[in-house]
Tab-separated table of C-alpha atoms in Angstrom:
chain	number	residue	atom	x	y	z
A	1	UNK	CA	111.044	-39.822	123.248
A	2	UNK	CA	113.483	-40.858	125.980
A	3	UNK	CA	112.865	-40.312	129.697
A	4	UNK	CA	115.420	-37.496	130.045
A	5	UNK	CA	113.979	-35.539	127.142
A	6	UNK	CA	110.437	-36.055	128.372
A	7	UNK	CA	111.324	-34.729	131.829
A	8	UNK	CA	113.107	-31.681	130.393
A	9	UNK	CA	110.230	-30.889	128.056
A	10	UNK	CA	107.742	-31.061	130.883
A	11	UNK	CA	109.761	-28.516	132.796
A	12	UNK	CA	109.865	-26.190	129.800
A	13	UNK	CA	106.121	-26.490	129.263
A	14	UNK	CA	105.484	-25.673	132.901
A	15	UNK	CA	107.723	-22.648	132.795
A	16	UNK	CA	106.437	-21.347	129.501
A	17	UNK	CA	102.763	-21.840	130.102
A	18	UNK	CA	102.397	-21.515	133.853
A	19	UNK	CA	104.268	-18.296	134.679
A	20	UNK	CA	102.170	-15.222	135.381
A	21	UNK	CA	104.437	-12.976	137.460
A	22	UNK	CA	106.730	-11.974	134.608
A	23	UNK	CA	106.284	-8.229	134.499
A	24	UNK	CA	108.698	-7.488	137.339
A	25	UNK	CA	111.565	-8.723	135.142
A	26	UNK	CA	110.853	-6.252	132.355
A	27	UNK	CA	113.261	-3.418	131.858
A	28	UNK	CA	111.608	-0.018	131.603
A	29	UNK	CA	113.287	0.925	128.328
A	30	UNK	CA	112.209	2.945	125.345
A	31	UNK	CA	109.221	1.818	123.328
A	32	UNK	CA	110.236	0.010	120.154
A	33	UNK	CA	108.100	-1.109	117.215
A	34	UNK	CA	107.558	-4.834	116.644
A	35	UNK	CA	110.414	-6.355	114.693
A	36	UNK	CA	109.551	-6.856	111.026
A	37	UNK	CA	112.863	-7.720	109.345
A	38	UNK	CA	113.430	-6.598	105.783
A	39	UNK	CA	115.370	-9.839	105.198
A	40	UNK	CA	115.554	-13.169	107.011
A	41	UNK	CA	119.269	-13.632	106.167
A	42	UNK	CA	118.592	-17.272	105.423
A	43	UNK	CA	122.272	-17.944	104.665
A	44	UNK	CA	123.554	-16.689	108.042
A	45	UNK	CA	124.345	-20.236	109.124
A	46	UNK	CA	127.250	-20.141	106.669
A	47	UNK	CA	128.753	-16.882	107.965
A	48	UNK	CA	132.269	-17.104	109.345
A	49	UNK	CA	132.678	-17.954	113.016
A	50	UNK	CA	135.070	-16.165	115.339
A	51	UNK	CA	135.333	-18.508	118.340
A	52	UNK	CA	133.369	-21.630	117.419
A	53	UNK	CA	134.932	-23.966	114.873
A	54	UNK	CA	131.715	-23.921	112.872
A	55	UNK	CA	127.917	-23.955	113.218
A	56	UNK	CA	127.875	-27.671	114.045
A	57	UNK	CA	130.381	-27.544	116.917
A	58	UNK	CA	127.303	-27.721	119.153
A	59	UNK	CA	124.961	-30.485	117.998
A	60	UNK	CA	121.218	-29.817	117.842
A	61	UNK	CA	119.310	-33.085	117.292
A	62	UNK	CA	116.447	-33.195	114.777
A	63	UNK	CA	113.016	-32.140	116.048
A	64	UNK	CA	110.047	-34.432	116.265
A	65	UNK	CA	107.494	-34.365	113.469
A	66	UNK	CA	104.808	-31.690	113.617
A	67	UNK	CA	102.294	-34.470	112.996
A	68	UNK	CA	103.327	-36.362	116.127
A	69	UNK	CA	101.073	-36.688	119.137
A	70	UNK	CA	103.682	-34.972	121.313
A	71	UNK	CA	103.814	-31.896	119.076
A	72	UNK	CA	100.028	-31.735	118.804
A	73	UNK	CA	99.875	-31.727	122.600
A	74	UNK	CA	102.215	-28.748	122.583
A	75	UNK	CA	99.927	-26.917	120.140
A	76	UNK	CA	96.943	-27.604	122.358
A	77	UNK	CA	98.795	-26.232	125.373
A	78	UNK	CA	99.789	-23.081	123.451
A	79	UNK	CA	96.203	-22.426	122.377
A	80	UNK	CA	95.010	-22.851	125.944
A	81	UNK	CA	97.684	-20.449	127.181
A	82	UNK	CA	96.801	-17.854	124.539
A	83	UNK	CA	93.137	-18.046	125.427
A	84	UNK	CA	93.963	-17.033	128.987
A	85	UNK	CA	96.705	-14.457	128.478
A	86	UNK	CA	96.553	-11.645	130.978
A	87	UNK	CA	97.324	-8.016	130.158
A	88	UNK	CA	100.622	-8.501	131.980
A	89	UNK	CA	101.552	-11.484	129.815
A	90	UNK	CA	100.563	-9.643	126.638
A	91	UNK	CA	102.907	-6.862	127.684
A	92	UNK	CA	105.702	-9.421	127.967
A	93	UNK	CA	104.956	-10.537	124.414
A	94	UNK	CA	104.892	-6.940	123.187
A	95	UNK	CA	108.167	-6.102	124.912
A	96	UNK	CA	110.099	-8.972	123.350
A	97	UNK	CA	108.438	-8.607	119.944
A	98	UNK	CA	110.732	-5.597	119.379
A	99	UNK	CA	113.631	-8.019	119.032
A	100	UNK	CA	115.667	-9.930	121.542
A	101	UNK	CA	119.033	-8.628	120.359
A	102	UNK	CA	118.115	-4.999	120.996
A	103	UNK	CA	116.380	-5.795	124.279
A	104	UNK	CA	119.348	-7.726	125.669
A	105	UNK	CA	121.677	-4.899	124.692
A	106	UNK	CA	119.478	-2.495	126.648
A	107	UNK	CA	119.480	-4.810	129.655
A	108	UNK	CA	123.259	-5.139	129.510
A	109	UNK	CA	123.721	-1.359	129.357
A	110	UNK	CA	121.504	-0.946	132.400
A	111	UNK	CA	123.537	-3.507	134.341
A	112	UNK	CA	126.785	-1.786	133.411
A	113	UNK	CA	125.440	1.572	134.599
A	114	UNK	CA	124.183	0.102	137.867
A	115	UNK	CA	127.522	-1.510	138.701
A	116	UNK	CA	129.758	1.256	137.393
A	117	UNK	CA	130.466	2.574	140.881
A	118	UNK	CA	134.014	2.745	142.304
A	119	UNK	CA	134.386	1.256	145.791
A	120	UNK	CA	134.540	3.718	148.679
A	121	UNK	CA	137.672	3.763	150.840
A	122	UNK	CA	137.896	2.023	154.201
A	123	UNK	CA	138.590	4.096	157.331
A	124	UNK	CA	142.273	3.156	157.089
A	125	UNK	CA	142.550	4.700	153.614
A	126	UNK	CA	142.695	1.431	151.669
A	127	UNK	CA	140.175	0.410	149.021
A	128	UNK	CA	138.326	-2.925	148.998
A	129	UNK	CA	138.254	-4.929	145.790
A	130	UNK	CA	134.921	-6.362	144.593
A	131	UNK	CA	134.992	-10.151	144.885
A	132	UNK	CA	133.391	-12.325	142.201
A	133	UNK	CA	133.197	-15.168	144.714
A	134	UNK	CA	131.143	-12.987	147.077
A	135	UNK	CA	129.286	-10.637	144.708
A	136	UNK	CA	126.738	-9.358	147.252
A	137	UNK	CA	129.379	-8.117	149.696
A	138	UNK	CA	130.248	-4.442	149.993
A	139	UNK	CA	131.412	-3.392	147.438
A	140	UNK	CA	129.267	-5.471	145.114
A	141	UNK	CA	130.931	-7.225	142.205
A	142	UNK	CA	131.729	-5.980	139.636
A	143	UNK	CA	133.027	-2.427	139.410
A	144	UNK	CA	131.871	-2.061	135.793
A	145	UNK	CA	134.447	0.546	134.761
A	146	UNK	CA	135.125	1.231	131.050
A	147	UNK	CA	137.554	-1.654	130.394
A	148	UNK	CA	135.389	-4.121	132.327
A	149	UNK	CA	132.322	-2.851	130.469
A	150	UNK	CA	134.010	-3.076	127.061
A	151	UNK	CA	134.895	-6.689	127.789
A	152	UNK	CA	131.361	-7.460	129.048
A	153	UNK	CA	129.706	-5.915	125.990
A	154	UNK	CA	132.030	-7.854	123.708
A	155	UNK	CA	131.633	-11.264	125.337
A	156	UNK	CA	127.852	-11.056	125.404
A	157	UNK	CA	127.567	-9.661	121.866
A	158	UNK	CA	130.049	-12.011	120.193
A	159	UNK	CA	128.660	-15.086	121.955
A	160	UNK	CA	125.107	-14.132	120.992
A	161	UNK	CA	126.184	-13.695	117.374
A	162	UNK	CA	127.959	-17.070	117.274
A	163	UNK	CA	124.941	-18.757	118.872
A	164	UNK	CA	122.509	-17.208	116.403
A	165	UNK	CA	124.648	-18.219	113.417
A	166	UNK	CA	124.506	-21.782	114.723
A	167	UNK	CA	120.760	-21.464	115.235
A	168	UNK	CA	120.302	-20.190	111.684
A	169	UNK	CA	122.214	-23.204	110.383
A	170	UNK	CA	119.944	-25.648	112.162
A	171	UNK	CA	116.775	-23.698	111.404
A	172	UNK	CA	117.665	-23.881	107.719
A	173	UNK	CA	118.494	-27.568	108.032
A	174	UNK	CA	115.328	-28.653	109.826
A	175	UNK	CA	112.809	-26.096	108.493
A	176	UNK	CA	110.341	-26.617	111.299
A	177	UNK	CA	107.640	-23.914	111.014
A	178	UNK	CA	106.306	-21.811	113.846
A	179	UNK	CA	103.245	-23.166	115.660
A	180	UNK	CA	101.114	-20.345	114.232
A	181	UNK	CA	101.980	-21.619	110.740
A	182	UNK	CA	101.234	-25.247	111.603
A	183	UNK	CA	97.856	-24.728	113.283
A	184	UNK	CA	95.538	-21.875	112.328
A	185	UNK	CA	94.113	-22.009	115.830
A	186	UNK	CA	97.415	-20.691	117.221
A	187	UNK	CA	97.475	-16.903	117.064
A	188	UNK	CA	100.509	-15.139	115.551
A	189	UNK	CA	101.063	-12.399	118.145
A	190	UNK	CA	104.572	-11.619	116.862
A	191	UNK	CA	106.428	-12.008	113.599
A	192	UNK	CA	107.416	-15.616	112.861
A	193	UNK	CA	109.661	-14.911	109.889
A	194	UNK	CA	112.171	-17.742	110.387
A	195	UNK	CA	111.845	-21.471	111.183
A	196	UNK	CA	111.102	-22.217	114.819
A	197	UNK	CA	113.581	-24.981	115.677
A	198	UNK	CA	115.739	-24.255	117.548
A	199	UNK	CA	113.943	-21.149	118.812
A	200	UNK	CA	116.077	-18.058	118.159
A	201	UNK	CA	114.493	-16.362	121.181
A	202	UNK	CA	115.427	-19.289	123.384
A	203	UNK	CA	118.961	-19.344	121.997
A	204	UNK	CA	119.336	-15.683	122.965
A	205	UNK	CA	117.841	-16.278	126.394
A	206	UNK	CA	120.264	-19.140	127.036
A	207	UNK	CA	123.467	-17.460	125.918
A	208	UNK	CA	122.697	-14.036	127.382
A	209	UNK	CA	121.462	-15.381	130.708
A	210	UNK	CA	124.546	-17.552	131.171
A	211	UNK	CA	127.086	-14.851	130.366
A	212	UNK	CA	125.344	-11.977	132.140
A	213	UNK	CA	125.100	-14.062	135.295
A	214	UNK	CA	128.838	-14.668	135.027
A	215	UNK	CA	129.615	-10.982	134.478
A	216	UNK	CA	127.027	-9.585	136.926
A	217	UNK	CA	126.461	-12.334	139.489
A	218	UNK	CA	124.681	-10.053	141.964
A	219	UNK	CA	121.929	-9.596	139.335
A	220	UNK	CA	121.352	-13.312	138.891
A	221	UNK	CA	117.636	-13.314	139.764
A	222	UNK	CA	116.844	-10.335	137.572
A	223	UNK	CA	118.689	-11.778	134.595
A	224	UNK	CA	116.904	-15.103	135.044
A	225	UNK	CA	113.517	-13.317	134.963
A	226	UNK	CA	114.432	-11.579	131.710
A	227	UNK	CA	115.471	-14.890	130.179
A	228	UNK	CA	112.308	-16.642	131.271
A	229	UNK	CA	110.184	-13.772	129.981
A	230	UNK	CA	111.767	-14.088	126.549
A	231	UNK	CA	111.143	-17.827	126.448
A	232	UNK	CA	107.564	-17.330	127.596
A	233	UNK	CA	107.004	-14.642	124.974
A	234	UNK	CA	108.206	-16.967	122.206
A	235	UNK	CA	105.589	-19.556	123.181
A	236	UNK	CA	102.737	-17.176	124.034
A	237	UNK	CA	103.183	-15.344	120.719
A	238	UNK	CA	102.871	-18.514	118.647
A	239	UNK	CA	106.489	-18.290	117.405
A	240	UNK	CA	107.785	-21.421	119.146
A	241	UNK	CA	106.624	-24.623	120.773
A	242	UNK	CA	108.126	-25.729	124.085
A	243	UNK	CA	110.315	-28.274	122.275
A	244	UNK	CA	111.659	-25.472	120.050
A	245	UNK	CA	112.456	-23.505	123.191
A	246	UNK	CA	114.141	-26.434	124.899
A	247	UNK	CA	116.476	-26.966	121.943
A	248	UNK	CA	117.252	-23.253	121.740
A	249	UNK	CA	118.088	-22.896	125.420
A	250	UNK	CA	120.423	-25.890	125.232
A	251	UNK	CA	122.219	-24.446	122.194
A	252	UNK	CA	122.560	-21.004	123.753
A	253	UNK	CA	123.929	-22.357	127.021
A	254	UNK	CA	126.383	-24.631	125.226
A	255	UNK	CA	127.763	-21.738	123.191
A	256	UNK	CA	128.008	-19.644	126.358
A	257	UNK	CA	130.091	-22.406	127.967
A	258	UNK	CA	132.680	-22.049	125.193
A	259	UNK	CA	132.911	-18.327	125.916
A	260	UNK	CA	133.074	-18.924	129.660
A	261	UNK	CA	136.136	-21.067	129.082
A	262	UNK	CA	137.719	-18.326	126.976
A	263	UNK	CA	136.961	-15.688	129.594
A	264	UNK	CA	138.517	-17.787	132.356
A	265	UNK	CA	141.934	-17.548	130.708
A	266	UNK	CA	141.854	-14.207	128.848
A	267	UNK	CA	143.935	-12.291	131.397
A	268	UNK	CA	141.144	-10.397	133.139
A	269	UNK	CA	141.685	-12.078	136.489
A	270	UNK	CA	145.145	-10.540	136.800
A	271	UNK	CA	144.364	-7.189	135.120
A	272	UNK	CA	144.312	-5.390	138.480
A	273	UNK	CA	147.992	-6.030	138.965
A	274	UNK	CA	149.590	-5.242	142.317
A	275	UNK	CA	151.336	-2.381	144.067
A	276	UNK	CA	154.664	-3.789	142.911
A	277	UNK	CA	153.430	-3.671	139.313
A	278	UNK	CA	152.234	-0.083	139.304
A	279	UNK	CA	155.158	1.109	141.418
A	280	UNK	CA	157.445	-0.345	138.756
A	281	UNK	CA	155.500	1.486	136.046
A	282	UNK	CA	155.870	4.776	137.929
A	283	UNK	CA	159.575	4.137	138.498
A	284	UNK	CA	160.095	3.468	134.789
A	285	UNK	CA	158.474	6.795	133.892
A	286	UNK	CA	160.642	8.607	136.441
A	287	UNK	CA	163.750	6.877	135.076
A	288	UNK	CA	162.925	8.283	131.637
A	289	UNK	CA	162.977	11.757	133.168
A	290	UNK	CA	159.178	12.154	133.136
A	291	UNK	CA	156.676	13.126	135.807
A	292	UNK	CA	154.851	9.886	136.635
A	293	UNK	CA	151.083	9.798	137.016
A	294	UNK	CA	149.714	9.647	140.560
A	295	UNK	CA	146.152	9.195	141.764
A	296	UNK	CA	144.599	12.525	142.717
A	297	UNK	CA	141.855	10.945	144.772
A	298	UNK	CA	141.978	11.253	148.556
A	299	UNK	CA	143.048	8.820	149.797
A	300	UNK	CA	144.989	7.782	146.670
A	301	UNK	CA	143.158	5.014	144.837
A	302	UNK	CA	144.994	2.134	143.125
A	303	UNK	CA	145.104	2.668	139.346
A	304	UNK	CA	142.307	1.154	137.299
A	305	UNK	CA	143.262	-2.209	135.782
A	306	UNK	CA	146.913	-1.468	134.919
A	307	UNK	CA	147.360	-4.851	133.195
A	308	UNK	CA	144.193	-4.695	131.059
A	309	UNK	CA	146.522	-4.094	128.102
A	310	UNK	CA	147.433	-7.776	128.394
A	311	UNK	CA	143.843	-9.035	128.183
A	312	UNK	CA	143.135	-11.112	125.092
A	313	UNK	CA	141.717	-9.146	122.179
A	314	UNK	CA	139.303	-10.340	119.483
A	315	UNK	CA	140.595	-9.228	116.081
A	316	UNK	CA	144.141	-8.426	117.216
A	317	UNK	CA	146.974	-10.623	118.439
A	318	UNK	CA	149.266	-9.595	121.315
A	319	UNK	CA	151.863	-8.751	118.677
A	320	UNK	CA	149.318	-6.508	116.901
A	321	UNK	CA	148.664	-4.644	120.164
A	322	UNK	CA	152.371	-3.915	120.542
A	323	UNK	CA	152.843	-2.966	116.874
A	324	UNK	CA	149.953	-0.513	117.081
A	325	UNK	CA	151.061	1.041	120.369
A	326	UNK	CA	151.304	4.830	119.823
A	327	UNK	CA	154.646	6.613	120.144
A	328	UNK	CA	155.528	8.301	123.420
A	329	UNK	CA	153.599	11.448	124.416
A	330	UNK	CA	155.264	14.854	124.590
A	331	UNK	CA	157.786	14.930	127.409
A	332	UNK	CA	156.403	16.420	130.605
A	333	UNK	CA	159.332	18.872	130.533
A	334	UNK	CA	158.953	19.870	126.871
A	335	UNK	CA	157.804	23.155	125.366
A	336	UNK	CA	155.034	21.241	123.570
A	337	UNK	CA	153.706	19.929	126.873
A	338	UNK	CA	153.688	23.460	128.297
A	339	UNK	CA	151.742	24.588	125.236
A	340	UNK	CA	149.230	21.764	125.569
A	341	UNK	CA	148.876	22.373	129.289
A	342	UNK	CA	148.125	26.045	128.616
A	343	UNK	CA	145.411	25.005	126.148
A	344	UNK	CA	143.769	22.822	128.795
A	345	UNK	CA	143.992	25.668	131.311
A	346	UNK	CA	142.206	27.955	128.848
A	347	UNK	CA	139.109	25.750	129.062
A	348	UNK	CA	139.153	25.928	132.857
A	349	UNK	CA	138.863	29.700	132.543
A	350	UNK	CA	136.966	30.232	129.305
A	351	UNK	CA	134.861	27.205	128.302
A	352	UNK	CA	131.633	28.227	126.604
A	353	UNK	CA	128.191	26.974	127.611
A	354	UNK	CA	128.153	24.808	124.473
A	355	UNK	CA	131.533	23.274	125.341
A	356	UNK	CA	130.437	22.560	128.912
A	357	UNK	CA	127.270	20.930	127.550
A	358	UNK	CA	129.388	18.725	125.263
A	359	UNK	CA	131.639	17.781	128.186
A	360	UNK	CA	128.608	16.663	130.201
A	361	UNK	CA	126.929	14.930	127.261
A	362	UNK	CA	129.937	12.648	126.792
A	363	UNK	CA	131.071	12.407	130.423
A	364	UNK	CA	130.050	8.719	130.681
A	365	UNK	CA	131.486	8.505	134.188
A	366	UNK	CA	130.501	6.648	137.340
A	367	UNK	CA	126.898	5.433	137.263
A	368	UNK	CA	126.733	5.549	133.457
A	369	UNK	CA	126.856	2.792	130.852
A	370	UNK	CA	130.443	3.975	130.065
A	371	UNK	CA	131.817	5.203	126.698
A	372	UNK	CA	131.369	1.777	125.041
A	373	UNK	CA	127.762	1.738	126.238
A	374	UNK	CA	127.241	5.201	124.751
A	375	UNK	CA	128.230	3.853	121.346
A	376	UNK	CA	125.993	0.806	121.804
A	377	UNK	CA	123.137	3.227	122.438
A	378	UNK	CA	124.023	5.112	119.252
A	379	UNK	CA	124.112	1.878	117.270
A	380	UNK	CA	120.698	0.785	118.540
A	381	UNK	CA	118.711	3.416	116.663
A	382	UNK	CA	120.435	2.438	113.420
A	383	UNK	CA	119.788	-1.265	114.004
A	384	UNK	CA	116.144	-0.465	114.745
A	385	UNK	CA	115.661	1.729	111.688
A	386	UNK	CA	117.368	-0.763	109.354
A	387	UNK	CA	114.795	-3.455	110.302
A	388	UNK	CA	117.493	-6.082	110.638
A	389	UNK	CA	116.945	-9.753	111.303
A	390	UNK	CA	118.035	-10.903	114.735
A	391	UNK	CA	121.216	-12.484	113.415
A	392	UNK	CA	122.191	-9.373	111.440
A	393	UNK	CA	121.480	-7.127	114.405
A	394	UNK	CA	123.688	-9.404	116.491
A	395	UNK	CA	126.435	-8.959	113.899
A	396	UNK	CA	126.332	-5.178	114.364
A	397	UNK	CA	126.738	-5.369	118.135
A	398	UNK	CA	129.376	-8.101	117.878
A	399	UNK	CA	131.560	-6.163	115.447
A	400	UNK	CA	131.094	-2.885	117.306
A	401	UNK	CA	131.981	-4.389	120.667
A	402	UNK	CA	134.883	-6.438	119.338
A	403	UNK	CA	136.434	-3.186	118.145
A	404	UNK	CA	135.794	-1.343	121.411
A	405	UNK	CA	137.133	-4.225	123.504
A	406	UNK	CA	140.290	-4.205	121.397
A	407	UNK	CA	140.381	-0.407	121.742
A	408	UNK	CA	140.306	-0.813	125.527
A	409	UNK	CA	143.163	-3.327	125.396
A	410	UNK	CA	145.252	-1.121	123.102
A	411	UNK	CA	144.506	2.092	124.978
A	412	UNK	CA	145.243	0.595	128.395
A	413	UNK	CA	148.475	-0.865	127.023
A	414	UNK	CA	149.548	2.659	126.017
A	415	UNK	CA	148.322	4.315	129.203
A	416	UNK	CA	150.407	2.138	131.470
A	417	UNK	CA	153.391	1.898	129.146
A	418	UNK	CA	153.865	5.687	129.440
A	419	UNK	CA	152.193	6.449	132.819
A	420	UNK	CA	151.606	10.054	131.780
A	421	UNK	CA	150.146	12.536	134.341
A	422	UNK	CA	146.798	14.266	133.966
A	423	UNK	CA	146.759	18.037	133.282
A	424	UNK	CA	145.512	18.870	136.780
A	425	UNK	CA	148.459	16.984	138.261
A	426	UNK	CA	150.945	19.209	136.428
A	427	UNK	CA	148.943	22.379	137.103
A	428	UNK	CA	146.681	22.253	140.186
A	429	UNK	CA	145.000	25.450	139.007
A	430	UNK	CA	143.246	23.381	136.331
A	431	UNK	CA	139.742	22.489	137.476
A	432	UNK	CA	137.987	19.609	135.748
A	433	UNK	CA	134.400	19.932	134.534
A	434	UNK	CA	133.641	16.262	135.266
A	435	UNK	CA	135.051	13.539	137.505
A	436	UNK	CA	138.756	12.835	136.981
A	437	UNK	CA	139.409	9.245	135.844
A	438	UNK	CA	141.825	7.312	138.048
A	439	UNK	CA	144.364	6.211	135.457
A	440	UNK	CA	147.086	7.795	133.311
A	441	UNK	CA	146.256	10.383	130.679
A	442	UNK	CA	147.857	9.235	127.424
A	443	UNK	CA	145.982	8.269	125.329
A	444	UNK	CA	142.355	9.325	125.664
A	445	UNK	CA	140.067	6.345	126.156
A	446	UNK	CA	137.099	8.292	124.815
A	447	UNK	CA	138.988	9.127	121.642
A	448	UNK	CA	140.199	5.553	121.135
A	449	UNK	CA	136.782	3.997	121.838
A	450	UNK	CA	134.979	6.544	119.673
A	451	UNK	CA	137.300	6.259	116.692
A	452	UNK	CA	137.155	2.442	116.717
A	453	UNK	CA	133.347	2.555	117.032
A	454	UNK	CA	132.973	5.137	114.266
A	455	UNK	CA	135.127	3.065	111.886
A	456	UNK	CA	132.987	-0.026	112.411
A	457	UNK	CA	129.627	1.753	112.323
A	458	UNK	CA	130.653	3.648	109.185
A	459	UNK	CA	131.406	0.303	107.548
A	460	UNK	CA	128.050	-1.122	108.623
A	461	UNK	CA	125.984	2.016	107.913
A	462	UNK	CA	127.982	3.874	105.223
A	463	UNK	CA	125.239	6.421	104.549
A	464	UNK	CA	125.709	7.732	108.091
A	465	UNK	CA	129.507	7.793	108.106
A	466	UNK	CA	129.699	11.580	108.345
A	467	UNK	CA	127.411	11.499	111.405
A	468	UNK	CA	129.597	8.935	113.150
A	469	UNK	CA	132.689	10.949	112.343
A	470	UNK	CA	131.108	14.078	113.823
A	471	UNK	CA	130.181	12.158	116.979
A	472	UNK	CA	133.726	10.848	117.257
A	473	UNK	CA	135.103	14.381	117.036
A	474	UNK	CA	132.640	15.730	119.581
A	475	UNK	CA	133.270	12.871	121.990
A	476	UNK	CA	137.025	13.361	121.723
A	477	UNK	CA	136.925	17.122	122.190
A	478	UNK	CA	134.666	16.696	125.195
A	479	UNK	CA	137.704	15.457	127.115
A	480	UNK	CA	139.622	18.655	126.335
A	481	UNK	CA	136.629	20.792	127.278
A	482	UNK	CA	136.444	18.784	130.520
A	483	UNK	CA	140.110	19.625	131.223
A	484	UNK	CA	141.046	15.993	131.792
A	485	UNK	CA	143.087	15.395	128.600
A	486	UNK	CA	145.715	17.124	126.491
A	487	UNK	CA	145.340	17.700	122.774
A	488	UNK	CA	147.932	14.979	122.018
A	489	UNK	CA	145.946	12.431	124.086
A	490	UNK	CA	142.975	13.094	121.841
A	491	UNK	CA	144.607	13.239	118.427
A	492	UNK	CA	146.812	10.196	118.974
A	493	UNK	CA	143.901	8.330	120.558
A	494	UNK	CA	141.735	8.921	117.492
A	495	UNK	CA	144.457	7.662	115.189
A	496	UNK	CA	144.998	4.633	117.399
A	497	UNK	CA	141.272	3.868	117.474
A	498	UNK	CA	141.014	4.199	113.700
A	499	UNK	CA	143.731	1.606	113.248
A	500	UNK	CA	142.249	-0.736	115.862
A	501	UNK	CA	138.788	-0.510	114.299
A	502	UNK	CA	140.344	-1.439	110.979
A	503	UNK	CA	141.217	-4.901	112.276
A	504	UNK	CA	137.551	-5.629	113.001
A	505	UNK	CA	136.455	-4.246	109.634
A	506	UNK	CA	138.952	-6.501	107.859
A	507	UNK	CA	137.422	-9.475	109.665
A	508	UNK	CA	133.902	-8.303	108.783
A	509	UNK	CA	134.705	-8.015	105.089
A	510	UNK	CA	135.446	-11.736	105.041
A	511	UNK	CA	132.747	-13.072	107.363
A	512	UNK	CA	130.064	-13.535	104.678
A	513	UNK	CA	127.641	-11.060	106.221
A	514	UNK	CA	127.875	-8.351	103.535
């Protein structure tokens, strides 16, 4: 063992076996049963990659022999740690035994909800912009609005999936068993259904910690505690030795670095545009003879991410985004628009209690995990009930969030191409049931997100397709009941989302995961 490796391993051992104050990093989420996968998906290392060139793009060196003195010392340290586990540490083990993929998705949704708060105006009527270089300033970075959230969910989910496919390749190659299978004196406190090297838990901790700290830098300490808890749990449970953890963390962080490089040039940095950009969009709508959208906040707020339609998609090329752009909405001076406006007005005056409840159920506004988070929450119960391996669960979230990211790109492209006004702008007598989003009306983001999500989840869980379709319809209609969208926004948005989701499904059918 070289000096560098020996020093790194010592640090991992100290972290894994010497940390007692881990409970404060645990998210207070729903109770979940221990993960007991119905299949190990042993061939997942051969599944198609999306960003990496292949499972060996990141090299994981062979592990030491389990008969070596160094490994036996690790076993001895694990047994000593298990003998002294506190109730707090056992709770850490229990928490992560439900599955790291699901737990990290919960953590990510909580971060999105916490940071989904629009900045307040300054006394002079201008709005500050959250600054990634100074994330703790007021307002804190980021403003995790729906497009930002869709991108965050997708980067974390796709990177985790790529990292786990690489891990599965090396686990299959090296076949190093879990400590509890090597030494009967090591207790198996959680399922050890796959080889231990590199540790899948450590891979997840490395990739998720790196990307979540990039996306939510003000939560850096909290995210680090979650990551350390997961690594500790892998060792304390008898699933992994410190050297398994060290290799997994290195793999996860290396995969995350590839995604960091992609994110740095995907167009997000310029998605906010400038006053000249959105003034030109408004002028173009006026030149077509339409009423241009204006912010109805006081003071007027700059539009939300007007150039997000140029952010790089996952399963779609820029040409695909343009090809799939919906046709123009009904003219603001047309008889059809007057008819649709009257329909919206009818819900201001006559919405039923059930319709108001649906509007609130799907509001997903400020302080929530956003519409994409809502669909991640829906997916979680199906992942849980299907008893998926970690890599297959990661595939679900990756495909779902690829589709919703692409839905955000396509929807925002349409919104700012047409710059269509909200119903309450054309008729001030219309009162919204929920907060009014600060961006153009056509098409409905909820409808586009929900249709893309329903297409992907129906592919992954075909027995529940009718349920997903019903949710899509309810989510879409909630925006009409809320009086913030026209009927055409909803119907065209659903069609658009269906087509966008189809791109992800076509990728999935060829990725080897079926």
